XYZ file of C-alpha atoms in Angstrom:
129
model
C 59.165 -19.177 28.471
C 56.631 -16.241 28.153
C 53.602 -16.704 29.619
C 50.205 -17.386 27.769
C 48.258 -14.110 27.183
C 46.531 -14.028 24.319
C 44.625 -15.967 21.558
C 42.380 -15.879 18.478
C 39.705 -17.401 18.370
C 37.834 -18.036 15.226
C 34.754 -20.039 15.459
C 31.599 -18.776 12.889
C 28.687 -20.181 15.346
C 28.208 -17.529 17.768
C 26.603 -19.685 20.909
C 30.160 -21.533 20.300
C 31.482 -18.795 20.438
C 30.745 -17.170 23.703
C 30.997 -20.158 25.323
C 35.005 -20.671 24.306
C 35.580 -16.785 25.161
C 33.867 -17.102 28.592
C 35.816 -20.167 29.331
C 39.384 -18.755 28.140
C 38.705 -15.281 29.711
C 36.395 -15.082 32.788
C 37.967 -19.038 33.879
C 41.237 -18.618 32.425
C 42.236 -15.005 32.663
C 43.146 -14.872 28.607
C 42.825 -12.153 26.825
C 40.952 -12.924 23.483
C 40.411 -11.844 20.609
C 36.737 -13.512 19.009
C 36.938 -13.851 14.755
C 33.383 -14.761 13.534
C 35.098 -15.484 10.239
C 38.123 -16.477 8.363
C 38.068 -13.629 6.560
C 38.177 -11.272 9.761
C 40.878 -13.228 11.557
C 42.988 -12.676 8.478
C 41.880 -8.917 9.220
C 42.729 -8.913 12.538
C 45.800 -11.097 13.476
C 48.621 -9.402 12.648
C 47.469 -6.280 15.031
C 46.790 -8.653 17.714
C 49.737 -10.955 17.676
C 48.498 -14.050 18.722
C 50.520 -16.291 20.879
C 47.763 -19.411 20.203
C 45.447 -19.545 17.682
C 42.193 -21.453 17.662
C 40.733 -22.259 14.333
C 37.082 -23.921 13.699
C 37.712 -26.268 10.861
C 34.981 -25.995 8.730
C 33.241 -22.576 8.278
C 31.666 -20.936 5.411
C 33.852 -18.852 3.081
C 37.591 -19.751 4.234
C 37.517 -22.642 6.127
C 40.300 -23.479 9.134
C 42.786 -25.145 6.768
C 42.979 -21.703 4.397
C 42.808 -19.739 7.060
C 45.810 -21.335 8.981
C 47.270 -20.843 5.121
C 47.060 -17.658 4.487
C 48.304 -16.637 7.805
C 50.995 -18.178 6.671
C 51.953 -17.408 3.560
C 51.302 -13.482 5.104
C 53.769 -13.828 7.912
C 51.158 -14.088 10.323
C 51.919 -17.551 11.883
C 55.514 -18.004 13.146
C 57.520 -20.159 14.524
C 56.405 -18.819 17.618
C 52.886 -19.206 17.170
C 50.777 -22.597 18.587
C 48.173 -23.462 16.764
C 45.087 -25.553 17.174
C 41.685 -26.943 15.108
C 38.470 -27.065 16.936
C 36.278 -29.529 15.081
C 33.447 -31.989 15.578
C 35.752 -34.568 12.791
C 37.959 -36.196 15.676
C 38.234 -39.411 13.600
C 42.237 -40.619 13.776
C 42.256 -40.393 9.980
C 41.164 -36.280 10.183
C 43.368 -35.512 13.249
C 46.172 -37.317 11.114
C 45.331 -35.042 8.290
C 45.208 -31.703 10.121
C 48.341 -32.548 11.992
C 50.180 -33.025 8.582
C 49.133 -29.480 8.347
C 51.200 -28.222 10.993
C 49.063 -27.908 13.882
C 49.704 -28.786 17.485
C 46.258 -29.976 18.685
C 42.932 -30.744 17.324
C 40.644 -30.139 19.941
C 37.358 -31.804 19.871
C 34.009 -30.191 19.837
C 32.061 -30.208 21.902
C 34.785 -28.869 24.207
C 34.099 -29.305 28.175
C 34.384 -25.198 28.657
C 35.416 -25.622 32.209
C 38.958 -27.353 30.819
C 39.203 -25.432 27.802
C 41.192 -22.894 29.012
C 44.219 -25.356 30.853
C 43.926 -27.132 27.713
C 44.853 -24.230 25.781
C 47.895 -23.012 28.263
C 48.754 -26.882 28.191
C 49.120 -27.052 24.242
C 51.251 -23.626 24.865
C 53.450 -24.860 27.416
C 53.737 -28.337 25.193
C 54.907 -25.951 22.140
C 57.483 -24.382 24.175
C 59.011 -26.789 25.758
């Protein structure tokens, strides 16, 4: 099983943000790669290869759901990639939804940023076992 290295993370509020990045890199030695947008993570994933990806659910302009999408339908998400919603919309009936969708996890926000990064290696060992 390879190792957890690196993830996108696409979240549009940037104290969110910096928060999630400090906690996956400087706690949990991840390399990551920060998407303020939809529209840039669909810029940026294919060059970074993603082994997790971590998708805000509702944003402005493409929201998770597209995103996750159009990754997709552009070859971007495999059958090797694990990926997760990060969303304040916990309610069974959402998670339900978003699980339908194909995603592993729907991690709540606000997100304790001292666990957030064994969560995340967690959800990738989960996915490959």
């Amino acid at each position: 099983m390879d190792v957890l290295e690196r993830v996108l993370y696409v979240e549009d509020d940037a104290d969110i943000r910096e928060i999630a990045v400090v906690a996956l890199e400087d706690i949990g030695g991840l390399t990551v790669r920060q998407c303020k947008s939809g529209e840039q993570a669909l810029e940026e994933v294919e060059a970074f290869i993603p082994q997790v990806i971590l998708l805000d659910v509702m944003m402005p302009g493409l929201d998770g759901p597209q995103v996750l999408k159009a990754m997709r339908e552009m070859g971007a998400v495999t059958e090797y990639t694990a990926v997760a919603f990060m969303t304040a919309k916990v309610q069974p009936k959402e998670i339900e939804r978003y699980k339908r969708m194909g995603v592993q996890k729907v991690f709540s926000k606000p997100f304790d940023p001292v666990a957030l990064a064994d969560e995340v290696k967690q959800l990738w060992n989960d996915f490959n076992t």
